[in-house]
Amino acid sequence: MSRIEGVLKNLKGQGRKALIPFITAGDPHPDQTVSLMHTLIEAGADIIELGVPFSDPMADGPVIQAACERALVHGTSLRQVIDMVRRFREDDNDTPVVLMGYLNPMEAMGYETFADAAAAAGVDGVLTVDLPPEEADDVAPLFAARKLDPIFLLAPTTTDDRIRAISDHSSGYVYYVSFKGVTGAAKINVDEVAERVQHIHDLTALPVGVGFGIRDAETAAAVGRVSDGVIVGSVLVDTIARNQADPEQLKRALGDLLKPMRTALDDLAS
Amino acid sequence: MSIKLTEEMLGSLPDSRGHFGAFGGRFVSETLMDSLMTLEREYLQLKNDPEFQAKFDKDLADYVGRPSPLYFAERLTREVGGAQIWLKREDLNHTGAHKVNNTIGQALLASFLGKKRVIAETGAGQHGVATATVCARLGLECHVFMGAEDIARQTLNVYRMKLLGAEVHAVESGTRTLKDAMNDAMRDWVSHVDDTFYIIGTVAGPHPYPLLVRDFQSVIGRETRAQSLKQAGRLPDALVACVGGGSNAIGMFYPFLTDEGVEMYGVEAGGHGIETGQHAAPLCSGRPGVLHGNRTYLMEDENGQIAATHSVSAGLDYPGVGPEHSWLKDIGRANYVSVTDDEALAGFRQLTRVEGIMPALESAHAVAYGTKLAATMDKDQILVINVSGRGDKDIHTIAKIDGIEI
């Protein structure tokens, strides 16, 4: 059983929902990322999605674009991100880490080199935004051989046939994008999400994480009620942007943001 | 290592997933997949629909003013002193460039699909103007994304788009040029995917765009082929076209791909010189990667981050290139070369002075290389340069280089 599967199964057994924060590696500075990952765990994270900065993040809104630019100013590379995971693993062997990014940095590194390095460092899953399963023939066997979970997106526009096909290519969980738009836009419609996620549950046995548009305890609870986990990204990254000058204050601010979400999600269980 | 292409081979490309050999494909986030698959399905039907094709041909004739002439540049030929130089006059199209061939086609598609809102990216502004033009004609809402730096150097086209009723969105992210405009257009599309048709201006992007833009632009090469046979009595020996994304070049090359004796030269923007790294020539000095929905040659750093590009011409200032060009390069069917900013500017001046034709700075790259190549060829050989657009939009840039305020 993969680390991701184990954590999600364990939570499900307790009737709890996964809290999955996203931050961009190297933002605001590469030296801070590992420490910020531990901060997220202390605040209640179950799984971490670690963004790999890319110069042209086409699926992202202004907040994560800016985070990529901050990270790239310091030359944060995919190799460095993998090394951050290795260092994170020195103190945390339990929390799954998913790398989330775009295909080109992985392609530049070489798929096999990447898969070897990621698996050796303790990466658990890989979500490549611009890699639909149709184009994943080369990477899929490399990931499978190294027990890296390929995580794919489902969208409001995804047809039933594709939901089934994408789920067949996925392991760990599937990531449902809650609305048609880029990250950070505030247009989540919880009723719509509930209906779609229920429908996805009918078509696949995999856990469903929901991301895009979750910004506080209220939206986290509303989405947690209908899904297996909530993914929180832009609001955290925006907090990093606003507190980048003061590393200690930044940790407090991230904790202040995440802890109420944890509480709200756990309240659903009781 | 050149292989002989047959009609049958060409007919099988791109394959059902949009691949030209190792290139092309559909690398987008899931939200866009359904729209792209619908577009592909509808287009493949309409492609063989006589009513659609008749409407397209009629628009090209009555609205664009096709066929565009194939003109023998007698004085330029004499001055260069080599092969006969012929010019394919895409600059004479309505709106002043080849871009309109494609926007007419895609706007027709948008109408058939019932989409009322159109978006486009633009570099030099020619594609933006061509899109705004067809939207004005069809009464469609039009949004054009343009890098802030390009807006500054193409003020005339920006104003033309506004006059045509389009909303021009300044893109401030990244390098503030064409690639960032394309990023923002993609972001807009994801956000309005139900009612919006994205008119991509070049043969890049996710499948089926490289296919449909090539099909719409192939009128350039089809006409050139027939005109050459009629006017010169035979096919040309060489074709020369500039390559940014590569839409005018593929339009010129494609109908000649199975004609073995016809050499093809795609001219990339050499900027300050390939050796300086400040250029926009991925086929000459890049390597394969994935950007904007397709796998193709890219300018990138060793970590896979897309590199900043430089060209005096906004329309060539792009780090990628259409996947079919990448394929043609790898199989050796077309040659890809570059000329510098300075050479392109000299080409602009030469064509203006000797023939009274002011080419766009993009097209001036083809002029510069074409004259250089012609000089090495025999007098009885024929070389065709695609003058993809007219230079009015670049007068401010040229004047500024000359130190003149206008």
Short mmCIF file of C-alpha atoms in Angstrom, two decimals, chain B residues 230-395:
data_model
loop_
_atom_site.label_atom_id
_atom_site.label_comp_id
_atom_site.label_asym_id
_atom_site.label_seq_id
_atom_site.Cartn_x
_atom_site.Cartn_y
_atom_site.Cartn_z
CA LYS B 230 1.20 29.11 -64.99
CA GLN B 231 3.47 32.17 -64.83
CA ALA B 232 6.93 30.58 -64.79
CA GLY B 233 6.03 27.34 -66.50
CA ARG B 234 7.33 25.18 -63.67
CA LEU B 235 7.58 24.71 -59.93
CA PRO B 236 9.96 26.85 -57.87
CA ASP B 237 13.35 25.51 -56.79
CA ALA B 238 13.19 27.08 -53.37
CA LEU B 239 10.59 28.49 -50.98
CA VAL B 240 11.51 30.93 -48.22
CA ALA B 241 9.24 32.01 -45.37
CA CYS B 242 9.76 33.43 -41.89
CA VAL B 243 8.99 31.24 -38.88
CA GLY B 244 7.77 32.45 -35.51
CA GLY B 245 5.04 29.99 -34.66
CA GLY B 246 5.26 29.15 -38.34
CA SER B 247 1.78 29.61 -39.82
CA ASN B 248 2.73 31.43 -43.02
CA ALA B 249 5.63 29.04 -43.58
CA ILE B 250 3.55 25.90 -43.15
CA GLY B 251 0.87 27.41 -45.39
CA MET B 252 3.49 27.95 -48.08
CA PHE B 253 5.37 24.65 -47.59
CA TYR B 254 2.58 22.16 -47.09
CA PRO B 255 1.24 21.91 -50.67
CA PHE B 256 4.82 21.40 -51.93
CA LEU B 257 5.94 18.72 -49.44
CA THR B 258 5.68 15.87 -51.95
CA ASP B 259 7.41 17.89 -54.71
CA GLU B 260 10.91 16.53 -54.34
CA GLY B 261 12.70 19.24 -56.29
CA VAL B 262 11.36 22.07 -54.14
CA GLU B 263 13.69 23.08 -51.30
CA MET B 264 12.19 24.84 -48.29
CA TYR B 265 13.74 27.34 -45.94
CA GLY B 266 12.09 28.50 -42.73
CA VAL B 267 13.78 31.64 -41.41
CA GLU B 268 13.81 32.15 -37.66
CA ALA B 269 14.57 35.34 -35.78
CA GLY B 270 18.29 35.43 -35.03
CA GLY B 271 17.87 38.58 -32.90
CA HIS B 272 21.27 39.86 -31.81
CA GLY B 273 22.85 36.64 -33.13
CA ILE B 274 22.39 32.97 -32.20
CA GLU B 275 25.73 33.02 -30.35
CA THR B 276 24.45 35.77 -27.99
CA GLY B 277 21.50 33.68 -26.82
CA GLN B 278 19.31 36.73 -27.46
CA HIS B 279 17.13 35.45 -30.28
CA ALA B 280 13.93 33.56 -31.00
CA ALA B 281 15.19 30.59 -32.99
CA PRO B 282 14.13 27.33 -31.27
CA LEU B 283 14.58 25.20 -34.40
CA CYS B 284 18.11 26.50 -34.90
CA SER B 285 19.27 26.22 -31.31
CA GLY B 286 16.56 24.82 -29.02
CA ARG B 287 15.54 21.32 -28.03
CA PRO B 288 12.25 19.44 -27.79
CA GLY B 289 9.99 20.18 -24.85
CA VAL B 290 6.34 20.86 -24.00
CA LEU B 291 4.72 24.29 -23.97
CA HIS B 292 1.27 25.65 -24.82
CA GLY B 293 -0.27 22.27 -25.36
CA ASN B 294 2.22 20.66 -27.74
CA ARG B 295 5.61 19.01 -27.85
CA THR B 296 7.97 20.92 -30.10
CA TYR B 297 11.38 22.58 -30.25
CA LEU B 298 11.63 25.21 -27.51
CA MET B 299 14.03 27.73 -26.13
CA GLU B 300 14.52 26.73 -22.53
CA ASP B 301 17.16 26.58 -19.84
CA GLU B 302 18.71 23.35 -18.53
CA ASN B 303 15.93 23.07 -15.92
CA GLY B 304 13.10 23.22 -18.43
CA GLN B 305 12.12 26.82 -17.72
CA ILE B 306 11.11 28.68 -20.86
CA ALA B 307 13.74 31.19 -21.91
CA ALA B 308 13.18 34.86 -22.62
CA THR B 309 13.40 35.54 -26.34
CA HIS B 310 14.45 38.55 -28.35
CA SER B 311 13.55 39.72 -31.82
CA VAL B 312 13.10 43.15 -33.36
CA SER B 313 9.89 41.72 -34.75
CA ALA B 314 7.14 41.11 -32.20
CA GLY B 315 5.51 38.45 -34.37
CA LEU B 316 8.59 36.20 -34.26
CA ASP B 317 9.34 36.82 -30.58
CA TYR B 318 8.19 33.39 -29.39
CA PRO B 319 10.16 30.55 -27.73
CA GLY B 320 8.28 27.71 -29.44
CA VAL B 321 7.28 26.74 -32.95
CA GLY B 322 4.55 24.69 -34.61
CA PRO B 323 5.06 20.94 -34.09
CA GLU B 324 4.83 20.16 -37.81
CA HIS B 325 7.93 22.31 -38.39
CA SER B 326 9.76 20.36 -35.68
CA TRP B 327 8.84 17.20 -37.53
CA LEU B 328 9.89 18.60 -40.93
CA LYS B 329 13.21 19.61 -39.41
CA ASP B 330 13.86 16.18 -37.90
CA ILE B 331 13.01 14.28 -41.08
CA GLY B 332 15.13 16.72 -43.06
CA ARG B 333 12.39 17.86 -45.47
CA ALA B 334 12.70 21.57 -44.64
CA ASN B 335 15.74 23.63 -43.67
CA TYR B 336 15.58 26.01 -40.75
CA VAL B 337 17.94 28.95 -40.68
CA SER B 338 18.07 32.37 -39.05
CA VAL B 339 18.91 35.97 -39.82
CA THR B 340 19.71 38.69 -37.28
CA ASP B 341 17.71 41.82 -36.49
CA ASP B 342 20.19 43.85 -38.52
CA GLU B 343 19.94 41.58 -41.55
CA ALA B 344 16.15 41.71 -41.37
CA LEU B 345 16.21 45.51 -41.20
CA ALA B 346 18.49 45.57 -44.24
CA GLY B 347 16.03 43.27 -46.01
CA PHE B 348 13.22 45.64 -45.15
CA ARG B 349 15.10 48.59 -46.61
CA GLN B 350 16.18 46.73 -49.73
CA LEU B 351 12.72 45.51 -50.69
CA THR B 352 11.23 48.92 -49.93
CA ARG B 353 13.77 50.79 -52.02
CA VAL B 354 14.15 48.40 -54.95
CA GLU B 355 10.60 47.12 -55.38
CA GLY B 356 8.44 49.68 -53.58
CA ILE B 357 7.12 46.98 -51.28
CA MET B 358 7.40 47.53 -47.53
CA PRO B 359 7.39 44.14 -45.84
CA ALA B 360 6.50 43.51 -42.21
CA LEU B 361 9.61 43.04 -40.07
CA GLU B 362 8.63 39.37 -39.74
CA SER B 363 8.55 38.96 -43.53
CA ALA B 364 11.75 40.98 -43.81
CA HIS B 365 13.53 37.99 -42.25
CA ALA B 366 12.44 35.90 -45.23
CA VAL B 367 13.49 38.67 -47.61
CA ALA B 368 16.93 38.88 -46.01
CA TYR B 369 17.57 35.16 -46.19
CA GLY B 370 15.91 34.79 -49.60
CA THR B 371 18.19 37.34 -51.24
CA LYS B 372 21.23 35.75 -49.63
CA LEU B 373 20.17 32.33 -50.91
CA ALA B 374 19.22 33.60 -54.38
CA ALA B 375 22.71 35.02 -54.80
CA THR B 376 24.12 31.49 -54.53
CA MET B 377 21.71 30.02 -57.10
CA ASP B 378 21.73 29.94 -60.90
CA LYS B 379 19.98 32.59 -62.94
CA ASP B 380 17.50 30.09 -64.39
CA GLN B 381 16.37 28.92 -60.96
CA ILE B 382 13.26 30.20 -59.21
CA LEU B 383 13.01 31.24 -55.58
CA VAL B 384 9.74 32.31 -53.95
CA ILE B 385 9.72 34.50 -50.84
CA ASN B 386 6.51 34.66 -48.88
CA VAL B 387 5.87 38.31 -48.04
CA SER B 388 3.56 37.35 -45.20
CA GLY B 389 2.58 40.88 -44.22
CA ARG B 390 3.01 44.55 -44.93
CA GLY B 391 5.27 46.83 -42.94
CA ASP B 392 3.02 49.77 -42.07
CA LYS B 393 2.71 48.51 -38.50
CA ASP B 394 6.50 48.62 -38.11
CA ILE B 395 7.13 52.19 -39.30
#
